XYZ file of C-alpha atoms in Angstrom:
696
model
C -31.500 9.148 18.536
C -29.035 7.401 20.820
C -26.491 6.906 18.013
C -26.738 10.618 17.131
C -26.184 11.564 20.771
C -23.220 9.184 21.080
C -21.613 10.661 17.961
C -22.065 14.226 19.266
C -20.635 13.257 22.652
C -17.673 11.533 20.999
C -16.929 14.646 18.915
C -16.898 16.839 22.042
C -15.502 14.622 24.757
C -11.883 14.563 23.638
C -11.763 17.742 21.543
C -9.341 20.539 22.314
C -11.166 23.750 23.297
C -9.483 25.850 20.590
C -11.049 23.638 17.916
C -14.651 23.953 19.117
C -17.297 26.186 17.540
C -18.911 28.100 20.418
C -22.009 28.919 18.342
C -22.511 25.209 17.684
C -22.225 24.488 21.424
C -24.811 27.159 22.276
C -27.208 25.930 19.572
C -26.816 22.317 20.735
C -27.634 23.245 24.338
C -30.770 25.139 23.272
C -31.916 22.337 20.951
C -31.678 19.561 23.535
C -32.991 21.616 26.445
C -36.086 22.295 24.319
C -36.318 18.585 23.490
C -36.404 17.699 27.199
C -39.152 20.280 27.787
C -41.270 19.274 24.787
C -40.829 15.486 24.559
C -42.414 13.308 27.258
C -41.554 9.918 25.752
C -37.773 10.024 26.157
C -36.282 6.857 27.647
C -34.058 6.919 30.730
C -31.058 6.099 28.520
C -31.880 8.952 26.113
C -32.206 11.371 29.034
C -28.831 10.207 30.357
C -27.092 10.933 27.035
C -28.926 14.255 26.527
C -27.967 15.626 29.949
C -24.372 14.466 29.427
C -24.239 16.224 26.044
C -25.669 19.466 27.456
C -23.239 19.280 30.382
C -20.261 18.857 28.019
C -21.365 21.856 25.941
C -21.838 24.039 29.017
C -18.471 22.909 30.364
C -16.759 24.117 27.173
C -18.802 27.337 27.326
C -17.511 27.714 30.920
C -21.026 27.767 32.357
C -19.753 25.883 35.399
C -22.873 25.847 37.607
C -25.155 24.888 34.725
C -22.749 22.203 33.533
C -22.544 20.713 37.042
C -26.356 20.660 37.252
C -26.620 18.582 34.061
C -23.792 16.239 35.061
C -25.671 15.550 38.299
C -28.854 14.836 36.319
C -26.879 12.554 34.010
C -25.483 10.794 37.088
C -29.050 10.210 38.314
C -30.092 8.578 35.020
C -26.798 6.651 34.782
C -27.516 5.060 38.161
C -31.093 4.228 37.107
C -29.825 2.528 33.926
C -26.879 0.934 35.762
C -24.411 2.402 33.249
C -21.146 2.291 35.177
C -19.140 3.984 32.407
C -21.275 7.125 32.538
C -21.481 7.033 36.334
C -17.684 7.268 36.322
C -17.641 9.987 33.645
C -20.151 12.102 35.593
C -18.070 11.842 38.764
C -14.989 12.777 36.690
C -16.475 16.034 35.386
C -18.196 16.795 38.693
C -14.827 16.552 40.479
C -13.340 18.973 37.951
C -16.187 21.480 38.366
C -16.309 21.257 42.172
C -12.570 22.017 42.208
C -13.123 25.102 40.024
C -16.007 26.173 42.279
C -13.784 25.664 45.381
C -16.042 23.009 46.923
C -13.155 20.781 47.980
C -15.185 18.260 50.012
C -17.390 17.453 47.011
C -14.315 17.448 44.767
C -12.579 14.798 46.906
C -15.757 12.683 47.099
C -16.339 12.739 43.315
C -12.646 12.225 42.526
C -12.466 9.118 44.730
C -15.674 7.726 43.219
C -14.433 8.239 39.645
C -10.978 6.827 40.410
C -12.451 3.704 41.997
C -14.800 3.026 39.061
C -12.170 3.605 36.371
C -9.570 1.509 38.211
C -11.912 -1.450 38.751
C -12.936 -1.383 35.064
C -9.377 -0.866 33.754
C -10.677 2.293 32.067
C -7.199 3.774 31.695
C -8.292 6.462 29.243
C -10.823 8.173 31.532
C -8.578 7.578 34.545
C -5.765 9.496 32.835
C -8.269 12.242 32.004
C -9.252 12.452 35.688
C -5.593 12.832 36.687
C -4.932 15.392 33.920
C -7.745 17.665 35.136
C -6.470 17.391 38.712
C -2.900 18.213 37.635
C -3.945 21.248 35.578
C -6.265 22.790 38.153
C -3.712 22.420 40.953
C -0.897 23.917 38.894
C -3.050 26.824 37.698
C -3.580 27.711 41.350
C 0.162 27.479 42.009
C -0.164 24.184 43.905
C 2.840 22.026 42.981
C 3.044 19.350 45.684
C 4.382 15.804 45.736
C 0.782 14.680 45.243
C 0.634 16.545 41.913
C 3.903 14.909 40.836
C 2.337 11.595 41.849
C -0.583 12.210 39.490
C 1.855 13.094 36.687
C 3.744 9.821 37.266
C 0.475 7.862 37.342
C -0.666 9.435 34.066
C 2.627 8.648 32.343
C 2.333 5.058 33.571
C -1.269 4.794 32.317
C -0.112 5.868 28.863
C 1.941 2.660 28.701
C -1.192 0.581 29.370
C -3.468 1.885 26.619
C -3.315 3.657 23.298
C -6.071 5.494 21.438
C -6.755 8.908 19.952
C -6.871 10.529 23.405
C -3.332 9.279 24.142
C -1.946 11.883 21.734
C -3.818 14.685 23.497
C -2.705 13.416 26.911
C 0.959 13.455 25.872
C 0.463 16.976 24.489
C -1.138 18.239 27.718
C 1.590 16.647 29.842
C 4.143 18.317 27.581
C 2.540 21.698 28.235
C 2.587 20.931 31.986
C 6.340 20.330 31.848
C 6.892 23.405 29.667
C 4.708 25.953 31.464
C 4.681 24.822 35.090
C 7.714 22.565 35.598
C 10.029 24.633 33.350
C 11.451 21.616 31.549
C 11.132 22.322 27.843
C 13.532 19.538 26.898
C 11.274 16.847 28.344
C 8.203 18.748 27.150
C 9.410 18.486 23.547
C 10.014 14.730 24.027
C 6.385 14.371 25.136
C 5.157 16.549 22.252
C 7.001 14.305 19.790
C 5.315 11.213 21.268
C 2.001 13.027 20.884
C 2.853 13.912 17.278
C 3.673 10.278 16.467
C 0.246 9.170 17.737
C -1.551 12.058 16.035
C 0.044 11.003 12.739
C -0.838 7.364 13.405
C -4.523 8.169 13.986
C -4.585 10.962 11.352
C -5.675 13.636 13.864
C -5.101 16.643 11.608
C -6.162 19.428 13.978
C -4.277 17.897 16.891
C -1.130 17.610 14.732
C -1.360 21.351 14.111
C -1.682 22.041 17.854
C 1.227 19.763 18.757
C 3.492 21.401 16.172
C 2.562 24.767 17.670
C 3.581 23.567 21.137
C 6.863 22.198 19.764
C 7.493 25.617 18.191
C 6.860 27.426 21.503
C 9.158 24.927 23.247
C 11.953 25.748 20.818
C 11.341 29.480 21.324
C 11.545 29.110 25.117
C 14.864 27.286 24.614
C 16.079 30.247 22.508
C 16.025 28.075 19.391
C 14.130 30.871 17.674
C 14.873 29.896 14.079
C 13.438 26.393 14.553
C 10.348 27.742 16.321
C 9.855 30.450 13.713
C 10.083 27.969 10.831
C 7.411 25.688 12.336
C 5.018 28.613 12.924
C 5.521 29.974 9.409
C 4.893 26.506 7.950
C 1.698 26.116 9.989
C 0.349 29.451 8.743
C 1.286 28.828 5.105
C -0.007 25.228 4.918
C -2.837 25.077 2.358
C -3.691 21.416 3.039
C -3.883 21.185 6.842
C -5.428 24.624 7.364
C -5.709 25.564 11.069
C -9.070 26.818 12.429
C -9.252 30.616 12.646
C -8.691 30.679 16.429
C -5.487 28.691 16.003
C -4.321 30.892 13.120
C -4.714 33.939 15.350
C -2.785 32.236 18.192
C 0.034 31.257 15.819
C 0.130 34.767 14.368
C 0.428 36.294 17.861
C 3.308 33.952 18.701
C 5.060 34.833 15.449
C 4.588 38.580 15.996
C 6.117 38.350 19.478
C 9.035 36.397 18.038
C 9.625 38.941 15.254
C 9.640 41.796 17.790
C 12.038 39.902 20.089
C 14.439 39.190 17.216
C 13.775 42.582 15.566
C 13.109 40.855 12.249
C 10.324 40.938 9.611
C 9.107 44.260 11.020
C 7.049 44.898 7.871
C 5.038 41.716 8.508
C 4.076 42.742 12.068
C 1.568 45.362 10.905
C -0.011 42.845 8.520
C -0.241 40.286 11.318
C -1.968 42.781 13.622
C -4.418 43.665 10.820
C -5.133 39.958 10.193
C -6.086 39.343 13.836
C -8.160 42.542 14.081
C -10.081 41.633 10.916
C -10.868 38.170 12.274
C -11.791 39.137 15.851
C -15.474 38.948 14.942
C -15.022 35.282 13.951
C -13.443 34.313 17.266
C -15.484 32.833 20.129
C -16.897 35.628 22.277
C -15.234 34.214 25.391
C -11.806 34.472 23.726
C -12.224 37.751 21.856
C -11.220 40.010 24.752
C -8.142 37.892 25.478
C -6.970 38.326 21.886
C -7.577 42.078 22.173
C -5.453 42.051 25.343
C -2.642 40.279 23.473
C -2.895 42.661 20.509
C -2.461 45.596 22.881
C 0.685 43.937 24.268
C 2.020 43.489 20.714
C 1.295 47.154 19.921
C 3.110 48.267 23.080
C 6.164 46.148 22.283
C 6.214 47.402 18.687
C 5.740 51.022 19.812
C 8.715 50.719 22.172
C 10.828 49.067 19.476
C 10.073 51.724 16.839
C 9.869 54.586 19.372
C 6.836 56.007 17.535
C 4.157 56.243 20.267
C 3.528 58.668 23.125
C 3.755 57.570 26.768
C 0.019 58.190 27.192
C -0.842 55.919 24.251
C 1.455 53.145 25.448
C 0.216 53.359 29.055
C -3.388 53.372 27.832
C -2.804 50.211 25.788
C -1.023 48.269 28.520
C -3.553 49.376 31.178
C -6.445 48.086 29.033
C -4.577 44.832 28.441
C -4.027 44.432 32.189
C -7.712 45.114 32.927
C -8.736 42.290 30.578
C -6.123 39.947 32.067
C -7.372 40.735 35.595
C -10.911 39.688 34.614
C -9.770 36.266 33.367
C -6.729 35.484 35.576
C -6.596 31.641 35.861
C -8.679 31.129 32.695
C -6.462 33.467 30.648
C -5.220 31.220 27.854
C -1.903 32.995 27.096
C 1.099 32.244 29.287
C 3.490 34.733 30.966
C 0.854 37.502 30.789
C 1.396 38.706 34.382
C 5.158 38.869 33.807
C 4.877 40.488 30.358
C 2.392 43.184 31.416
C 4.480 44.308 34.401
C 7.637 44.228 32.283
C 5.988 46.466 29.701
C 4.787 48.929 32.354
C 8.397 49.123 33.550
C 9.788 49.411 30.002
C 7.391 52.253 29.140
C 8.305 54.232 32.265
C 12.012 53.583 31.647
C 11.751 54.784 28.046
C 10.236 58.047 29.263
C 12.830 58.365 32.087
C 10.484 57.667 35.015
C 13.009 55.278 36.564
C 11.347 54.856 39.972
C 8.100 53.602 38.427
C 10.134 51.495 36.008
C 11.954 49.880 38.953
C 8.686 49.202 40.806
C 7.124 47.360 37.855
C 10.283 45.480 36.944
C 10.453 44.199 40.540
C 6.858 42.994 40.178
C 7.856 41.270 36.938
C 10.717 39.593 38.816
C 8.241 38.150 41.335
C 6.194 36.591 38.523
C 9.268 35.433 36.574
C 10.049 32.730 39.133
C 7.019 30.789 37.854
C 8.460 30.567 34.344
C 11.687 29.789 32.520
C 14.969 30.975 34.048
C 15.492 33.306 31.102
C 12.593 35.456 32.357
C 14.285 35.783 35.757
C 17.468 36.858 33.937
C 15.577 39.428 31.840
C 13.931 40.872 34.978
C 17.257 41.217 36.842
C 18.831 42.855 33.774
C 16.001 45.390 33.598
C 16.253 46.095 37.342
C 20.028 46.594 36.977
C 19.398 49.152 34.209
C 16.843 50.953 36.411
C 19.310 51.179 39.314
C 22.078 52.340 36.972
C 19.793 55.082 35.635
C 19.147 56.099 39.269
C 22.955 56.155 39.867
C 22.665 53.265 42.340
C 25.507 51.243 40.861
C 25.840 48.985 43.878
C 22.328 47.541 43.398
C 22.882 47.434 39.651
C 26.035 45.363 40.219
C 24.230 43.040 42.681
C 21.527 42.302 40.094
C 24.069 41.634 37.354
C 25.913 39.294 39.736
C 22.626 37.431 40.177
C 22.330 37.173 36.404
C 25.812 35.629 36.180
C 25.049 33.232 39.023
C 21.783 32.090 37.415
C 23.535 31.576 34.080
C 26.264 29.490 35.744
C 23.624 27.403 37.519
C 21.747 26.889 34.255
C 24.915 25.770 32.498
C 25.667 23.340 35.334
C 22.107 21.974 35.360
C 22.066 21.674 31.560
C 25.368 19.804 31.660
C 24.006 17.466 34.335
C 20.743 17.006 32.399
C 22.651 16.236 29.211
C 24.823 13.710 31.044
C 21.736 12.070 32.581
C 19.988 12.032 29.212
C 22.987 10.485 27.421
C 23.378 7.890 30.187
C 19.667 6.998 30.012
C 19.846 6.731 26.214
C 22.870 4.456 26.579
C 21.059 2.243 29.109
C 17.952 2.111 26.873
C 20.128 1.305 23.862
C 21.897 -1.445 25.808
C 18.579 -2.903 26.953
C 17.169 -2.761 23.410
C 20.307 -4.400 22.059
C 19.997 -7.202 24.614
C 16.330 -7.683 23.711
C 17.141 -7.678 19.987
C 20.060 -10.075 20.437
C 17.856 -12.427 22.461
C 15.143 -12.150 19.820
C 17.492 -12.916 16.925
C 18.979 -15.839 18.840
C 15.452 -17.175 19.374
C 14.536 -16.375 15.768
C 17.558 -18.319 14.558
C 16.448 -21.243 16.711
C 12.838 -20.917 15.499
C 13.948 -21.015 11.847
C 16.799 -23.521 12.064
C 14.787 -26.176 13.894
C 12.048 -26.629 11.246
C 14.520 -26.108 8.378
C 16.797 -28.846 9.784
C 13.824 -31.184 10.129
C 12.671 -30.453 6.566
C 16.207 -30.865 5.233
C 16.703 -34.147 7.110
C 13.388 -35.466 5.805
C 14.346 -34.590 2.225
C 17.730 -36.308 2.672
C 16.017 -39.451 3.950
C 13.572 -39.427 1.054
C 16.486 -38.993 -1.366
C 18.109 -42.094 0.097
C 15.038 -44.167 -0.742
C 13.977 -42.557 -4.014
C 15.478 -45.405 -6.030
C 13.752 -48.146 -4.009
C 10.496 -49.718 -5.145
C 7.442 -47.482 -5.259
C 5.588 -49.018 -2.301
C 8.626 -48.733 -0.027
C 9.176 -45.100 -1.075
C 5.485 -44.285 -0.449
C 5.859 -45.710 3.032
C 8.803 -43.450 3.815
C 7.047 -40.484 2.177
C 3.912 -41.021 4.241
C 6.027 -41.202 7.383
C 7.813 -37.866 6.747
C 5.229 -35.849 4.748
C 3.334 -34.706 7.849
C 6.567 -33.559 9.515
C 7.606 -31.535 6.442
C 4.164 -29.918 6.129
C 4.020 -29.117 9.838
C 7.457 -27.458 9.844
C 6.692 -25.500 6.663
C 3.652 -24.106 8.484
C 5.859 -23.115 11.430
C 8.119 -21.126 9.095
C 5.114 -19.615 7.306
C 3.603 -18.465 10.624
C 6.864 -16.862 11.699
C 7.314 -15.049 8.370
C 3.678 -13.856 8.358
C 4.098 -12.461 11.874
C 7.315 -10.656 10.946
C 5.756 -9.164 7.795
C 2.624 -8.021 9.640
C 4.687 -6.500 12.452
C 6.620 -4.498 9.857
C 3.376 -3.417 8.165
C 1.867 -2.259 11.453
C 5.008 -0.306 12.337
C 4.947 1.403 8.922
C 1.183 2.080 9.042
C 0.438 -0.081 5.979
C -1.484 -2.873 7.736
C -5.039 -2.492 6.436
C -8.237 -3.971 7.857
C -11.496 -4.646 5.991
C -14.255 -3.565 8.357
C -17.755 -5.027 8.101
C -20.749 -5.262 10.397
C -20.579 -8.835 11.695
C -22.189 -10.871 14.472
C -19.329 -10.930 16.961
C -20.939 -13.694 19.079
C -21.212 -16.130 16.164
C -17.736 -15.155 14.949
C -16.063 -15.897 18.305
C -18.037 -19.138 18.661
C -17.043 -20.313 15.150
C -13.367 -19.524 15.786
C -13.481 -21.342 19.135
C -15.140 -24.411 17.579
C -12.511 -24.482 14.825
C -9.863 -25.273 17.469
C -11.663 -28.362 18.849
C -9.448 -30.904 17.025
C -6.408 -29.445 18.808
C -8.245 -29.203 22.132
C -9.137 -32.909 21.956
C -5.531 -34.015 21.352
C -4.513 -32.594 24.758
C -7.791 -33.771 26.343
C -8.577 -30.210 27.437
C -12.022 -28.966 28.413
C -13.208 -25.820 26.630
C -16.359 -23.875 27.453
C -17.849 -21.145 25.277
C -20.253 -18.930 27.229
C -22.087 -15.769 26.200
C -24.483 -13.373 27.901
C -25.760 -12.170 24.516
C -27.158 -14.266 21.689
C -26.446 -11.971 18.759
C -24.698 -8.623 18.275
C -23.386 -7.034 15.095
C -20.390 -4.738 15.490
C -17.861 -3.111 13.182
C -14.891 -5.459 12.863
C -12.624 -7.342 10.467
C -13.609 -11.030 10.957
C -10.261 -12.400 9.772
C -8.345 -9.981 11.999
C -10.529 -11.125 14.924
C -9.684 -14.715 13.905
C -5.990 -13.803 14.101
C -6.463 -12.387 17.614
C -8.504 -15.301 18.942
C -6.318 -18.026 17.412
C -3.247 -16.509 19.039
C -4.885 -16.330 22.472
C -6.375 -19.822 22.153
C -3.114 -21.358 20.906
C -1.314 -19.802 23.902
C -3.975 -21.195 26.239
C -3.629 -24.674 24.688
C 0.176 -24.470 24.640
C 0.555 -23.488 28.305
C -2.259 -25.608 29.798
C -1.454 -29.145 30.902
C -3.394 -32.147 29.604
C -6.866 -32.319 31.141
C -6.902 -28.582 31.930
C -9.667 -26.048 31.305
C -10.090 -23.144 28.872
C -13.004 -20.679 28.887
C -14.130 -18.205 26.244
C -16.693 -15.744 27.621
C -18.541 -12.916 25.849
C -20.456 -10.167 27.635
C -21.457 -6.533 27.260
C -19.517 -4.074 29.375
C -21.034 -0.600 29.047
C -20.149 0.618 25.540
C -17.881 -2.348 24.756
C -18.103 -6.015 23.888
C -15.975 -7.893 26.410
C -14.259 -11.124 25.283
C -12.377 -13.136 27.911
C -10.040 -16.059 27.218
C -8.829 -17.768 30.377
C -7.179 -21.032 31.377
C -5.844 -22.837 34.440
C -2.390 -23.391 32.961
C 1.054 -22.334 34.149
C 0.188 -18.609 34.094
C 2.518 -15.667 33.579
C 5.153 -14.734 36.194
C 4.391 -11.402 37.937
C 7.745 -10.031 36.748
C 6.675 -10.486 33.102
C 3.108 -9.158 33.272
C 3.948 -5.533 32.471
C 5.967 -6.559 29.387
C 3.818 -9.351 27.976
C 2.509 -7.210 25.075
C 5.927 -5.775 24.219
C 7.467 -6.843 20.943
C 9.890 -9.818 21.088
C 9.095 -10.601 24.745
C 8.687 -14.262 25.743
C 7.685 -15.737 29.085
C 10.427 -18.351 28.607
C 13.250 -17.010 26.433
C 15.792 -19.771 26.988
C 16.991 -21.563 23.855
C 16.190 -24.915 25.484
C 12.683 -23.820 26.457
C 9.881 -26.372 26.399
C 7.431 -24.185 24.447
C 8.228 -22.638 21.075
C 7.323 -19.097 20.004
C 8.857 -15.953 18.549
C 7.605 -13.376 21.063
C 5.692 -11.483 18.364
C 2.190 -12.926 18.789
C 0.822 -10.907 21.709
C 2.358 -7.712 20.348
C 0.412 -8.336 17.117
C -2.755 -9.062 19.099
C -2.450 -5.723 20.898
C -1.821 -3.820 17.652
C -4.768 -5.423 15.820
C -7.131 -4.821 18.756
C -6.053 -1.167 18.858
C -6.712 -0.868 15.112
C -10.304 -1.769 16.070
C -10.168 1.127 18.607
C -10.274 -1.517 21.330
C -8.090 -2.598 24.242
C -6.564 -5.881 25.351
C -5.015 -6.508 28.733
C -3.984 -9.251 31.108
C -6.109 -9.763 34.210
C -3.373 -9.321 36.800
C -5.649 -10.329 39.721
C -6.182 -13.905 38.510
C -4.567 -16.332 40.951
C -4.274 -19.388 38.677
C -3.519 -19.562 34.972
C -3.985 -16.571 32.681
C -6.901 -14.441 31.557
C -6.764 -12.069 28.603
C -9.569 -9.534 28.234
C -10.463 -7.846 24.939
C -12.741 -4.802 24.818
C -14.129 -3.939 21.365
C -16.361 -0.870 20.792
C -20.035 -1.789 20.490
C -20.517 0.272 17.323
C -21.599 -0.415 13.756
C -20.029 0.925 10.600
C -21.781 4.114 9.448
C -20.820 3.480 5.803
C -23.697 3.039 3.309
C -24.813 -0.608 3.244
C -23.575 -1.175 -0.307
C -20.058 -0.201 0.798
C -19.978 -2.807 3.567
C -18.760 -6.185 2.324
C -20.494 -8.586 4.720
C -19.475 -12.067 3.526
C -20.001 -15.072 5.759
C -16.891 -15.918 7.745
C -15.312 -19.266 6.885
C -12.543 -20.548 9.196
C -9.188 -20.383 7.442
C -7.887 -23.940 7.967
C -4.366 -23.150 6.750
C -4.119 -20.196 9.174
C -5.401 -22.401 11.995
C -2.882 -25.136 11.176
C -0.075 -22.558 11.018
C -1.076 -20.989 14.347
C -0.916 -24.348 16.142
C 2.191 -25.573 14.318
C 4.603 -24.663 17.138
C 2.855 -26.814 19.769
C 4.774 -30.097 19.840
C 2.046 -32.095 21.573
C -0.389 -31.432 18.722
C 1.843 -32.478 15.828
């Protein structure tokens, strides 16, 4: 049962609300509530997962009190089972719900608890989720303080420390924060594109659709209507990546608004309205009224454009739309609704020559416009100017048009400054990348030339003695054969690393996953390095808290990871030093630690150590060889296992690398899982240690 519960939780925990089936959520809640009532033999762990699952479902159904109740029950069972991951998760969601319910003391308490747990466990993913919820709820209430900006900065920093499927969603949400609340669509689109890259990398089809939608709305807000329109039309016509019905209705609404704004494709607008009306019954009940509200707005805009509706009909439609909006307010999913509704009230009254009422509503729209893009402020002032002109108050009309000109001048100045800043930043980034690349190629040249020169010199020496007697030649051959082999391995390692880096970047690096005993695998890999350990008279200890545990992994990819970390430990630890390999269980992960008491990593390099082409010592006369690719490959391969690797920055002496691999098994049928016994690859081991002078 636990695996089933984990899979259900995983499918809900990081899903976007628009993609969820509300009927499924309701059915799931009923099913597991009945199970709790009827089944008396459930373990504490099962009860923990069940209450967490019910709480997640109720949270998405917006049953806030009920959801909080189950999160508190889950917290109780998490404490009893000493499951720190779920203790943190429960505090995370409790903080979110207490904020919504305006219990700020409990919110602060739960937030601090969650933050402390996630920080101490380096759980960057859930920590970023905690900050995201805090950012969104503050901004929805109009709270935009330095503290909120601090959480945004922290979240962006966390995204540099981990990468998984949730990273794409986090970038997308941050993009929407910049677009909707911070009015910076340029940066929003940059964040959306980062999200899209990750969604493509992890093949998150539904999320890709959502991100493309947000990019389209960003273009529309920047008045790049053609680009936005093209993306929306492509999303709706795609027969491969078909959006869920809720998304299709959202995209259709956006397209209808765009067609009315640009006064184009008028014939399609009626068809679009019919499509949404026909599918209302399929939409989640909680969203249905909001879509009706938006349809009424579309009808009002179209009626004003075509001038084919009475004032009573138009006022009736916009009044009903406003009533629905008033019910939902902060949970209303469509942006600019307060501005749009008041604008339409004003437009309707203006069309039917009730200029005083038109002015009143357009002034209300102006108040709301300040929360959105500058173009909405401009539109509101233009409408107010028209109202005053119709009332023969040309002085006020002129004042409002002056404000329009002033805002436009400010926008042009800001855009010019932003463009200059952006170009300057791009130049600085380019310069930094060029310096890194130049340093890398200089090191690469050194890495290749050194072994090639040695091989070439050895061949020249052998050529000099090839005509001597056989015994003498064998003596010279025996003397130089090891050196040639060793330097060939150095070149082979470098080329393999370069090829694999290219494959990972292009998405063509494939792993063969099996269910394998991770404890035995790590022990076998560690033991395979003993001949090299003994040469430097190092002490190595392998320690494990668990005797046996099968997980989904690629044994030879794990070998690649461990050999790199162990070769680094051997390389940078002085003779007689100590290396430890430790395995333990850490909540839902297998934790593998590789530490040493060697020279360590300078604090200035710790944030970059997993970046491509970065070396602790990048001087050409450095004492230790290396290309600067190894740890970047380690990080990429660990992430392909849906795991994380990081440097323990609190260690005072030497270095400690920590790998977290998901404690899960492959769900493929047994006959599809190739589970051969792992045999250490001696040539790979020799190649990995070929750049350590002391060993060769």
